[in-house]
Amino acid sequence: MDKKTIPIQPLRSAHITEGKSRAPNRSMYYGMGYKETDFGKPMVGVANGHSTITPCNSGLQKLADAAVQGIEEAGGNAQIFGTPTISDGMAMGTEGMKYSLVSREVISDCIETCVQGQWMDGVLVVGGCDKNMPGGMMGMLRANVPSIYVYGGTILPGKWRGQDLNIVSVFEAVGQNAAGKISDADLREIEQAAIPGTGSCGGMYTANTMSSAFEALGLSLPYSSTMANPHDEKQNSAKESAKVLMEAIRKDIKPRDIVTRKALENAVAVIMATGGSTNAVLHFLAIAHAADVEWTIDDFERIRKRTPVLCDLKPSGKYLAVDLHEAGGIPQVMKILLEAGLLHGDCMTITGKTIAETLKDIPAQPRAGQDVIRPFDQPMYKEGHLAILKGNLSPEGAVAKITGLKNPVMTGPARVFDDEQSALQAILAGKIKAGDVMVLRYLGPKGGPGMPEMLAPTGALIGAGLGESVGLITDGRFSGGTWGMVVGHVAPEAAAGGTIAFVHEGDSITIDSHQLKLQLNVDDAEIAKRRAKWTAPQPRYTRGVQAKFAFNASSASKGAVLDLY
């Protein structure tokens, strides 16, 4: 049945006024100031990720307030509840970074629990930092009531001596300082200038990658994914999102109606076209799982081969998300892909319009006078940048960014580290040389636990001038700001007995992005001998959320989800 002709559905929250339970249920609402007339209105959750933990989230309250106003103006009752966040930028390189991926699951649990426990008719999720995005989407899909995502918005660039700065500038400056390329005073000035206010990290890093993909998926409003948090249009968009959600409640448009296999293909095509984060692979595997849509790690490779990189964005390019917004935003990128036959225009969005209807008035070509978005026949790269590498080191797959590298093939001796901190110290002490292949292991979903990001080591390599000449492979993750000769999400991970656990110092390793190969150049008999002698390490945590995550987490090749039973 066409969604436009669906009759208005009964409210889930109507139980408040039904049967013998009416009086005690209603009494609780009266205590919050409800009136008799309120009980016929939809009860709409606002999952508010506001906190003063990080600039990514410290500007969210005004968006939640605008959403509440929009819900009430459209005839609903807003019910606000909180979701937590972990700042990847602040936790990077510390034990706290191991809680980042864990927070994705906590956020999705919070949303599912509150929406289902309070029997809400819909939910609007407001989030900013990296794991707010997939965590919010997974919670929306699990609850499967009419839902919309409101991204908190990107940060404006910092300024230093005429240069635009962002969070990755700081990590690279640490490496430059260690290599003697900049002074201590320069490093201090960069640290103080890089983050000028509220908003999520400014390049096509994980937060902006996920927000862009959510817009392509159809669960965020057009243009909303690249707006800056300090700008008024972000609040206006939050209020409009609430009104769109109210209409979706009336039409009973649910997330799982929208997140189909074809919609996932649209989202991944936009990730490839914009040069998005490696984390998108992990998170979209988890999102597909929450949506109960068949999707595997090999599907990313399928989309990559047919999708060019159209946008010149950091970390490997020149521009930030604010520049992409000014150049036409995600709708412009999507229209180019649609015209080339690389998007499914018939996919439904939360507005009730299809993708093709939404993009109807967008020009087929990017506007002249800008080079952030390239025409389809003049791409940055002819194929996508997120490649899935396989081989005896990663039979389930590993993820590499392969664009922007002068030489995406190398063979070198392994430099083996069982933790991040010792690897970082080796780089800063000048012990890593051109041609080396660093192996950082026991950092996967179970081994970390929590699959921490390796921005500190990779930033240090780039700052030291070794980004193109040193390889780095890990069963952990990378920041969306990472670039270079790096391969992450190696699966199976070391803690689960993957081959990466059996690499010895000095072993030859080949990273070949042309042949999509990650190979330990040691014969099978020797690997089998090492495997027979190996014993799994004791868990690093035996109580609490980390222990639960380590016990339940699936392989990175399955999204590191906790409910794959």
Coordinates of N, CA and C in Angstrom, one line a residue, residues 287-500:
I287 N 24.6 -1.4 11.7 CA 23.3 -0.8 11.3 C 22.4 -1.8 10.5
A288 N 23.1 -2.5 9.6 CA 22.3 -3.5 8.8 C 21.8 -4.6 9.6
H289 N 22.6 -5.0 10.6 CA 22.2 -6.1 11.6 C 21.0 -5.6 12.3
A290 N 21.0 -4.4 12.8 CA 19.9 -3.8 13.6 C 18.6 -3.7 12.7
A291 N 18.8 -3.5 11.4 CA 17.7 -3.4 10.5 C 17.2 -4.7 10.0
D292 N 18.0 -5.8 10.3 CA 17.7 -7.1 9.8 C 17.7 -7.2 8.3
V293 N 18.8 -6.5 7.7 CA 19.0 -6.5 6.3 C 20.2 -7.2 6.0
E294 N 20.2 -8.1 5.0 CA 21.4 -8.9 4.6 C 22.4 -7.9 4.0
W295 N 23.6 -7.9 4.7 CA 24.7 -7.0 4.2 C 26.0 -7.6 4.8
T296 N 27.0 -7.7 4.0 CA 28.3 -8.2 4.4 C 29.4 -7.3 4.1
I297 N 30.6 -7.6 4.6 CA 31.8 -6.7 4.4 C 32.1 -6.7 2.9
D298 N 31.8 -7.7 2.2 CA 32.1 -7.8 0.7 C 31.2 -6.8 -0.1
D299 N 30.1 -6.4 0.5 CA 29.2 -5.5 -0.2 C 29.9 -4.1 -0.3
F300 N 30.7 -3.7 0.6 CA 31.4 -2.5 0.5 C 32.4 -2.5 -0.7
E301 N 33.0 -3.6 -0.9 CA 33.9 -3.7 -2.0 C 33.2 -3.6 -3.3
R302 N 32.0 -4.2 -3.4 CA 31.1 -4.1 -4.6 C 30.8 -2.7 -4.9
I303 N 30.4 -1.9 -3.9 CA 30.0 -0.5 -4.1 C 31.2 0.3 -4.4
R304 N 32.3 0.0 -3.8 CA 33.6 0.8 -4.0 C 34.0 0.8 -5.5
K305 N 33.9 -0.4 -6.1 CA 34.4 -0.5 -7.5 C 33.6 0.3 -8.5
R306 N 32.4 0.6 -8.2 CA 31.6 1.3 -9.1 C 31.4 2.8 -8.8
T307 N 32.0 3.2 -7.7 CA 31.7 4.6 -7.2 C 33.0 5.4 -7.1
P308 N 33.0 6.5 -7.9 CA 34.2 7.4 -7.8 C 34.2 8.3 -6.6
V309 N 35.4 8.7 -6.2 CA 35.5 9.8 -5.1 C 35.3 11.1 -5.8
L310 N 34.3 11.8 -5.4 CA 33.9 13.1 -6.0 C 34.3 14.3 -5.2
C311 N 34.6 14.1 -3.9 CA 34.8 15.3 -3.0 C 36.3 15.3 -2.5
D312 N 36.8 16.5 -2.5 CA 38.2 16.8 -2.1 C 38.2 17.2 -0.6
L313 N 38.1 16.2 0.3 CA 37.8 16.5 1.7 C 38.9 15.9 2.6
K314 N 39.2 16.6 3.7 CA 40.1 16.0 4.7 C 39.6 14.7 5.2
P315 N 40.4 13.7 5.6 CA 41.8 13.9 5.9 C 42.8 13.9 4.8
S316 N 42.5 13.2 3.7 CA 43.5 13.2 2.6 C 43.4 14.3 1.6
G317 N 42.3 15.0 1.7 CA 42.1 16.1 0.7 C 42.2 17.5 1.4
K318 N 41.6 18.5 0.8 CA 41.9 19.9 1.2 C 40.8 20.5 2.1
Y319 N 39.6 20.1 1.9 CA 38.5 20.9 2.4 C 37.8 20.2 3.6
L320 N 36.9 21.1 4.3 CA 36.2 20.6 5.5 C 34.7 20.5 5.2
A321 N 33.9 20.0 6.1 CA 32.5 19.8 5.9 C 31.8 21.1 5.6
V322 N 32.2 22.2 6.3 CA 31.6 23.5 6.0 C 31.8 24.0 4.6
D323 N 32.9 23.6 4.0 CA 33.1 23.9 2.6 C 32.2 23.0 1.7
L324 N 32.0 21.8 2.0 CA 31.1 20.9 1.3 C 29.7 21.5 1.4
H325 N 29.3 22.0 2.5 CA 28.0 22.6 2.7 C 27.8 23.7 1.7
E326 N 28.8 24.6 1.7 CA 28.7 25.8 0.9 C 28.7 25.4 -0.6
A327 N 29.3 24.3 -1.0 CA 29.4 23.9 -2.4 C 28.1 23.1 -2.9
G328 N 27.2 22.9 -2.0 CA 25.9 22.2 -2.4 C 25.6 21.0 -1.5
G329 N 26.4 20.7 -0.6 CA 26.1 19.6 0.4 C 25.9 18.3 -0.2
I330 N 25.4 17.4 0.7 CA 25.1 16.0 0.3 C 24.1 15.9 -0.8
P331 N 23.0 16.7 -0.9 CA 22.1 16.6 -2.0 C 22.8 16.8 -3.4
Q332 N 23.8 17.7 -3.5 CA 24.5 17.8 -4.7 C 25.3 16.6 -5.1
V333 N 25.9 16.0 -4.1 CA 26.7 14.7 -4.3 C 25.7 13.6 -4.7
M334 N 24.6 13.5 -4.1 CA 23.6 12.5 -4.4 C 23.0 12.7 -5.8
K335 N 22.8 13.9 -6.2 CA 22.2 14.2 -7.5 C 23.2 13.7 -8.6
I336 N 24.5 14.0 -8.4 CA 25.5 13.5 -9.4 C 25.5 12.0 -9.5
L337 N 25.4 11.3 -8.3 CA 25.4 9.9 -8.3 C 24.1 9.3 -8.9
L338 N 23.0 10.0 -8.7 CA 21.7 9.6 -9.2 C 21.7 9.7 -10.7
E339 N 22.2 10.8 -11.2 CA 22.3 11.0 -12.7 C 23.2 9.9 -13.4
A340 N 24.2 9.5 -12.6 CA 25.1 8.4 -13.2 C 24.5 7.0 -13.0
G341 N 23.3 6.9 -12.4 CA 22.8 5.6 -12.2 C 23.3 4.8 -11.0
L342 N 23.9 5.5 -10.0 CA 24.6 4.9 -8.9 C 23.8 5.1 -7.6
L343 N 22.6 5.6 -7.7 CA 21.7 5.7 -6.5 C 20.4 5.1 -6.9
H344 N 19.7 4.6 -6.0 CA 18.3 4.1 -6.2 C 17.4 5.2 -5.8
G345 N 16.8 5.8 -6.9 CA 16.0 7.0 -6.7 C 14.6 6.7 -6.1
D346 N 14.2 5.4 -6.1 CA 12.9 5.0 -5.6 C 12.9 4.7 -4.1
C347 N 14.0 4.9 -3.5 CA 14.0 4.6 -2.0 C 13.2 5.7 -1.3
M348 N 12.5 5.2 -0.3 CA 11.7 6.1 0.6 C 12.5 6.9 1.6
T349 N 12.1 8.1 1.9 CA 12.7 8.8 3.0 C 11.7 9.1 4.1
I350 N 12.2 9.7 5.2 CA 11.3 9.9 6.3 C 10.3 11.0 6.0
T351 N 10.6 11.9 5.0 CA 9.6 12.9 4.6 C 8.4 12.3 3.9
G352 N 8.5 11.1 3.5 CA 7.4 10.5 2.6 C 7.8 10.6 1.1
K353 N 8.8 11.4 0.8 CA 9.2 11.5 -0.6 C 10.3 10.5 -0.9
T354 N 10.4 10.1 -2.2 CA 11.5 9.2 -2.6 C 12.8 10.1 -2.7
I355 N 13.9 9.4 -2.9 CA 15.2 10.1 -3.1 C 15.1 10.9 -4.4
A356 N 14.5 10.4 -5.4 CA 14.4 11.1 -6.7 C 13.6 12.3 -6.6
E357 N 12.5 12.2 -5.8 CA 11.6 13.4 -5.6 C 12.3 14.4 -4.8
T358 N 13.1 14.0 -3.8 CA 13.8 14.9 -2.9 C 14.8 15.7 -3.7
L359 N 15.5 15.1 -4.7 CA 16.6 15.7 -5.5 C 16.1 16.3 -6.8
K360 N 14.8 16.4 -7.0 CA 14.3 16.8 -8.3 C 14.8 18.2 -8.7
D361 N 14.9 19.1 -7.8 CA 15.3 20.5 -8.2 C 16.8 20.8 -8.0
I362 N 17.6 19.8 -7.7 CA 19.0 19.9 -7.5 C 19.7 19.9 -8.9
P363 N 20.6 20.8 -9.2 CA 21.3 20.7 -10.5 C 22.0 19.4 -10.7
A364 N 22.1 19.0 -12.0 CA 22.8 17.7 -12.3 C 24.3 17.9 -12.2
Q365 N 24.8 19.1 -12.3 CA 26.2 19.3 -12.2 C 26.6 20.2 -11.1
P366 N 27.7 20.0 -10.4 CA 28.1 21.0 -9.3 C 28.3 22.4 -9.9
R367 N 28.1 23.4 -9.1 CA 28.2 24.7 -9.5 C 29.6 25.1 -9.8
A368 N 29.8 26.0 -10.8 CA 31.1 26.5 -11.1 C 31.7 27.4 -10.0
G369 N 33.0 27.5 -10.0 CA 33.7 28.4 -9.1 C 34.0 27.7 -7.8
Q370 N 33.8 26.4 -7.7 CA 34.2 25.6 -6.5 C 34.9 24.3 -6.9
D371 N 35.7 23.8 -6.2 CA 36.3 22.5 -6.5 C 36.2 21.5 -5.4
V372 N 35.3 21.7 -4.4 CA 35.1 20.8 -3.4 C 34.4 19.5 -3.9
I373 N 33.4 19.7 -4.8 CA 32.6 18.6 -5.4 C 33.0 18.6 -6.9
R374 N 33.5 17.5 -7.3 CA 33.9 17.4 -8.7 C 32.8 16.9 -9.6
P375 N 32.7 17.2 -10.9 CA 31.8 16.6 -11.8 C 32.1 15.1 -11.9
F376 N 31.1 14.3 -12.3 CA 31.3 12.9 -12.4 C 32.4 12.4 -13.3
D377 N 32.6 13.2 -14.4 CA 33.7 12.8 -15.3 C 35.0 13.4 -15.0
Q378 N 35.1 14.1 -13.8 CA 36.4 14.6 -13.4 C 36.6 14.3 -11.9
P379 N 36.5 13.0 -11.5 CA 36.6 12.7 -10.1 C 38.0 12.8 -9.5
M380 N 38.0 12.8 -8.2 CA 39.3 12.7 -7.5 C 40.0 11.4 -7.8
Y381 N 39.2 10.3 -7.7 CA 39.6 9.0 -8.0 C 38.5 8.2 -8.7
K382 N 38.8 7.4 -9.6 CA 37.8 6.7 -10.4 C 37.0 5.6 -9.6
E383 N 37.7 5.1 -8.5 CA 37.0 4.1 -7.7 C 37.1 4.6 -6.2
G384 N 36.2 4.0 -5.4 CA 36.1 4.4 -4.0 C 37.4 4.1 -3.2
H385 N 37.5 4.6 -2.0 CA 38.7 4.7 -1.3 C 38.8 3.6 -0.2
L386 N 37.7 3.1 0.2 CA 37.6 2.1 1.4 C 37.7 0.7 0.8
A387 N 38.8 0.1 0.8 CA 39.0 -1.2 0.2 C 39.0 -2.3 1.3
I388 N 38.5 -3.5 0.9 CA 38.5 -4.6 1.8 C 39.6 -5.5 1.4
L389 N 40.6 -5.7 2.2 CA 41.8 -6.5 1.9 C 41.6 -7.8 2.6
K390 N 42.0 -8.9 1.9 CA 42.0 -10.2 2.5 C 43.3 -11.0 2.2
G391 N 43.5 -12.0 2.9 CA 44.7 -12.8 2.8 C 44.9 -13.6 4.0
N392 N 46.0 -14.3 4.2 CA 46.2 -15.1 5.4 C 46.2 -14.3 6.7
L393 N 46.5 -13.0 6.6 CA 46.4 -12.2 7.8 C 45.0 -11.7 8.1
S394 N 44.2 -11.7 7.1 CA 42.8 -11.2 7.3 C 41.8 -12.0 6.5
P395 N 41.6 -13.3 6.8 CA 40.7 -14.1 5.9 C 39.2 -13.6 6.0
E396 N 38.8 -12.9 7.1 CA 37.5 -12.3 7.1 C 37.4 -10.9 6.6
G397 N 38.6 -10.3 6.3 CA 38.6 -9.0 5.7 C 39.3 -8.0 6.7
A398 N 39.9 -6.9 6.1 CA 40.4 -5.8 6.8 C 40.1 -4.6 6.0
V399 N 40.1 -3.4 6.6 CA 39.7 -2.2 5.9 C 40.9 -1.2 5.7
A400 N 41.1 -0.7 4.5 CA 42.2 0.2 4.2 C 41.6 1.4 3.4
K401 N 42.2 2.6 3.7 CA 42.0 3.7 2.8 C 43.1 3.7 1.8
I402 N 42.7 3.6 0.5 CA 43.8 3.4 -0.5 C 44.0 4.6 -1.4
T403 N 43.2 5.6 -1.3 CA 43.3 6.8 -2.2 C 44.3 7.8 -1.6
G404 N 44.9 8.6 -2.4 CA 45.8 9.6 -1.9 C 47.2 9.1 -1.6
L405 N 47.5 7.8 -1.8 CA 48.8 7.3 -1.6 C 49.6 7.2 -2.9
K406 N 50.9 7.6 -2.8 CA 51.7 7.5 -4.0 C 52.0 6.0 -4.3
N407 N 52.2 5.2 -3.3 CA 52.5 3.8 -3.6 C 51.6 2.9 -2.7
P408 N 50.5 2.4 -3.1 CA 49.6 1.6 -2.2 C 50.0 0.2 -2.1
V409 N 51.3 -0.2 -2.5 CA 51.8 -1.5 -2.3 C 53.1 -1.5 -1.6
M410 N 53.3 -2.3 -0.6 CA 54.6 -2.4 0.1 C 54.8 -3.7 0.7
T411 N 56.0 -4.1 0.8 CA 56.4 -5.3 1.6 C 57.6 -4.9 2.5
G412 N 57.4 -5.2 3.8 CA 58.5 -4.8 4.7 C 58.5 -5.7 5.9
P413 N 59.5 -5.5 6.8 CA 59.6 -6.3 8.0 C 58.6 -5.8 9.1
A414 N 58.1 -6.8 9.8 CA 57.1 -6.5 10.8 C 57.8 -5.9 12.1
R415 N 57.2 -4.9 12.6 CA 57.6 -4.3 13.9 C 56.4 -4.5 14.8
V416 N 56.5 -5.4 15.7 CA 55.3 -6.0 16.4 C 55.1 -5.3 17.8
F417 N 53.9 -4.9 18.1 CA 53.5 -4.3 19.4 C 52.2 -4.8 19.8
D418 N 52.1 -5.2 21.1 CA 50.9 -5.7 21.7 C 50.0 -4.7 22.4
D419 N 50.4 -3.4 22.2 CA 49.6 -2.3 22.8 C 49.9 -1.0 22.0
E420 N 49.1 0.0 22.1 CA 49.2 1.2 21.4 C 50.4 2.1 21.9
Q421 N 50.5 2.1 23.3 CA 51.4 3.1 23.9 C 52.9 2.8 23.5
S422 N 53.2 1.5 23.5 CA 54.6 1.2 23.2 C 54.9 1.5 21.7
A423 N 53.9 1.3 20.8 CA 54.0 1.6 19.4 C 54.2 3.1 19.2
L424 N 53.5 3.9 20.0 CA 53.6 5.4 19.9 C 55.0 5.8 20.3
Q425 N 55.4 5.3 21.4 CA 56.8 5.7 22.0 C 57.9 5.3 21.0
A426 N 57.7 4.2 20.3 CA 58.7 3.8 19.3 C 58.8 4.8 18.1
I427 N 57.6 5.3 17.7 CA 57.6 6.3 16.7 C 58.3 7.6 17.1
L428 N 57.8 8.1 18.3 CA 58.3 9.3 18.8 C 59.8 9.3 19.1
A429 N 60.3 8.1 19.4 CA 61.8 7.9 19.7 C 62.6 7.7 18.5
G430 N 62.0 7.7 17.3 CA 62.7 7.5 16.1 C 63.1 6.1 15.7
K431 N 62.5 5.1 16.4 CA 62.9 3.7 16.2 C 62.2 3.1 15.0
I432 N 61.2 3.7 14.4 CA 60.5 3.2 13.2 C 61.1 3.9 12.0
K433 N 61.4 3.1 11.0 CA 62.1 3.6 9.8 C 61.2 3.3 8.6
A434 N 61.5 4.1 7.5 CA 60.8 3.9 6.3 C 61.0 2.4 5.8
G435 N 59.8 1.9 5.3 CA 59.8 0.5 4.9 C 59.3 -0.5 5.9
D436 N 59.3 -0.1 7.2 CA 58.7 -1.0 8.3 C 57.2 -1.1 8.1
V437 N 56.7 -2.3 8.6 CA 55.3 -2.5 8.7 C 55.0 -2.7 10.2
M438 N 54.4 -1.7 10.8 CA 54.0 -1.8 12.2 C 52.8 -2.7 12.4
V439 N 52.8 -3.6 13.4 CA 51.7 -4.5 13.7 C 51.3 -4.2 15.1
L440 N 50.1 -3.6 15.2 CA 49.5 -3.3 16.5 C 48.3 -4.2 16.8
R441 N 48.5 -5.1 17.8 CA 47.5 -6.2 17.9 C 47.0 -6.3 19.4
Y442 N 46.1 -7.2 19.6 CA 45.3 -7.4 20.8 C 44.6 -6.1 21.1
L443 N 44.1 -5.5 20.1 CA 43.3 -4.2 20.2 C 42.0 -4.3 19.5
G444 N 41.5 -5.5 19.2 CA 40.2 -5.7 18.5 C 39.0 -5.6 19.5
P445 N 37.8 -6.0 19.1 CA 36.6 -5.9 19.9 C 36.8 -6.6 21.2
K446 N 37.3 -7.8 21.2 CA 37.5 -8.6 22.4 C 38.9 -8.3 23.1
G447 N 39.9 -8.1 22.3 CA 41.2 -8.0 22.8 C 41.5 -6.6 23.5
G448 N 41.0 -5.5 22.9 CA 41.3 -4.2 23.5 C 41.0 -4.1 25.0
P449 N 39.8 -4.4 25.4 CA 38.6 -4.6 24.5 C 38.1 -3.3 24.0
G450 N 37.1 -3.3 23.1 CA 36.5 -2.1 22.7 C 37.1 -1.5 21.4
M451 N 38.1 -2.2 20.8 CA 38.6 -1.8 19.5 C 39.0 -0.3 19.4
P452 N 39.9 0.1 20.2 CA 40.3 1.6 20.2 C 40.9 2.0 18.9
E453 N 40.8 3.4 18.7 CA 41.3 4.0 17.5 C 42.8 4.3 17.7
M454 N 43.5 4.3 16.6 CA 45.0 4.5 16.6 C 45.4 5.8 16.0
L455 N 44.7 6.9 16.3 CA 45.0 8.1 15.7 C 46.3 8.7 16.2
A456 N 46.6 8.4 17.5 CA 47.9 8.9 18.0 C 49.1 8.3 17.3
P457 N 49.2 7.0 17.1 CA 50.4 6.5 16.3 C 50.3 6.9 14.8
T458 N 49.2 6.9 14.2 CA 49.2 7.3 12.8 C 49.4 8.8 12.6
G459 N 48.9 9.6 13.5 CA 49.2 11.0 13.4 C 50.7 11.3 13.6
A460 N 51.3 10.5 14.6 CA 52.7 10.7 14.8 C 53.5 10.3 13.6
L461 N 53.1 9.2 12.9 CA 53.8 8.8 11.7 C 53.8 9.9 10.6
I462 N 52.6 10.5 10.4 CA 52.4 11.5 9.4 C 53.3 12.8 9.8
G463 N 53.2 13.1 11.1 CA 53.9 14.3 11.6 C 55.4 14.1 11.4
A464 N 55.9 12.8 11.5 CA 57.3 12.5 11.4 C 57.7 12.3 9.9
G465 N 56.8 12.5 9.0 CA 57.1 12.3 7.6 C 57.1 10.9 7.1
L466 N 56.5 10.0 7.8 CA 56.6 8.6 7.5 C 55.2 8.0 7.0
G467 N 54.2 8.9 6.8 CA 52.9 8.4 6.5 C 52.8 7.6 5.2
E468 N 53.7 7.9 4.2 CA 53.7 7.2 2.9 C 54.6 6.0 2.9
S469 N 55.6 6.0 3.9 CA 56.6 5.0 3.7 C 56.6 3.9 4.8
V470 N 55.8 4.1 5.8 CA 55.6 3.0 6.9 C 54.2 2.5 6.8
G471 N 54.1 1.2 6.8 CA 52.8 0.5 6.9 C 52.4 0.3 8.3
L472 N 51.1 0.3 8.6 CA 50.6 0.0 9.9 C 49.3 -0.8 9.8
I473 N 49.4 -2.0 10.4 CA 48.2 -2.9 10.4 C 47.7 -3.1 11.8
T474 N 46.4 -3.3 12.1 CA 45.9 -3.4 13.4 C 44.6 -4.1 13.4
D475 N 44.3 -4.9 14.5 CA 42.9 -5.4 14.7 C 42.1 -4.4 15.4
G476 N 42.7 -3.2 15.7 CA 41.9 -2.1 16.2 C 41.3 -1.3 15.1
R477 N 40.9 0.0 15.4 CA 40.3 0.8 14.4 C 41.2 2.0 14.2
F478 N 40.7 2.9 13.3 CA 41.4 4.2 13.0 C 40.4 5.3 13.2
S479 N 40.9 6.4 13.5 CA 40.0 7.6 13.5 C 39.6 7.9 12.1
G480 N 38.5 8.6 11.9 CA 38.1 9.1 10.6 C 39.1 10.1 10.0
G481 N 40.0 10.6 10.9 CA 41.0 11.6 10.5 C 42.3 10.9 10.1
T482 N 42.3 9.6 10.1 CA 43.6 8.9 9.8 C 43.7 8.8 8.2
W483 N 44.9 8.9 7.8 CA 45.2 8.5 6.4 C 46.7 8.0 6.4
G484 N 47.0 7.4 5.3 CA 48.4 6.8 5.2 C 48.3 5.3 4.8
M485 N 49.4 4.7 4.9 CA 49.5 3.3 4.5 C 49.1 2.4 5.7
V486 N 47.8 2.5 6.0 CA 47.3 1.8 7.2 C 46.1 0.9 6.9
V487 N 46.0 -0.2 7.6 CA 45.0 -1.2 7.4 C 44.5 -1.6 8.8
G488 N 43.2 -1.4 9.0 CA 42.6 -1.7 10.3 C 41.5 -2.8 10.2
H489 N 40.9 -3.1 11.4 CA 39.8 -4.0 11.5 C 40.2 -5.4 11.1
V490 N 41.5 -5.8 11.2 CA 42.0 -7.1 10.8 C 41.2 -8.2 11.5
A491 N 40.6 -9.1 10.7 CA 39.8 -10.1 11.4 C 40.1 -11.5 10.7
P492 N 40.1 -12.5 11.6 CA 39.9 -12.5 13.0 C 41.0 -11.8 13.8
E493 N 40.6 -11.2 14.9 CA 41.5 -10.5 15.7 C 42.5 -11.4 16.5
A494 N 43.5 -10.8 17.0 CA 44.6 -11.5 17.7 C 44.0 -12.3 18.9
A495 N 43.1 -11.6 19.7 CA 42.6 -12.3 20.9 C 41.7 -13.5 20.6
A496 N 41.2 -13.6 19.4 CA 40.4 -14.7 18.9 C 41.2 -15.7 18.2
G497 N 42.5 -15.6 18.2 CA 43.4 -16.5 17.5 C 43.6 -16.3 16.1
G498 N 43.4 -15.0 15.6 CA 43.6 -14.7 14.2 C 45.1 -14.7 13.9
T499 N 45.5 -14.8 12.6 CA 46.9 -14.9 12.2 C 47.7 -13.8 12.7
I500 N 47.1 -12.6 12.9 CA 47.9 -11.4 13.4 C 48.5 -11.7 14.7

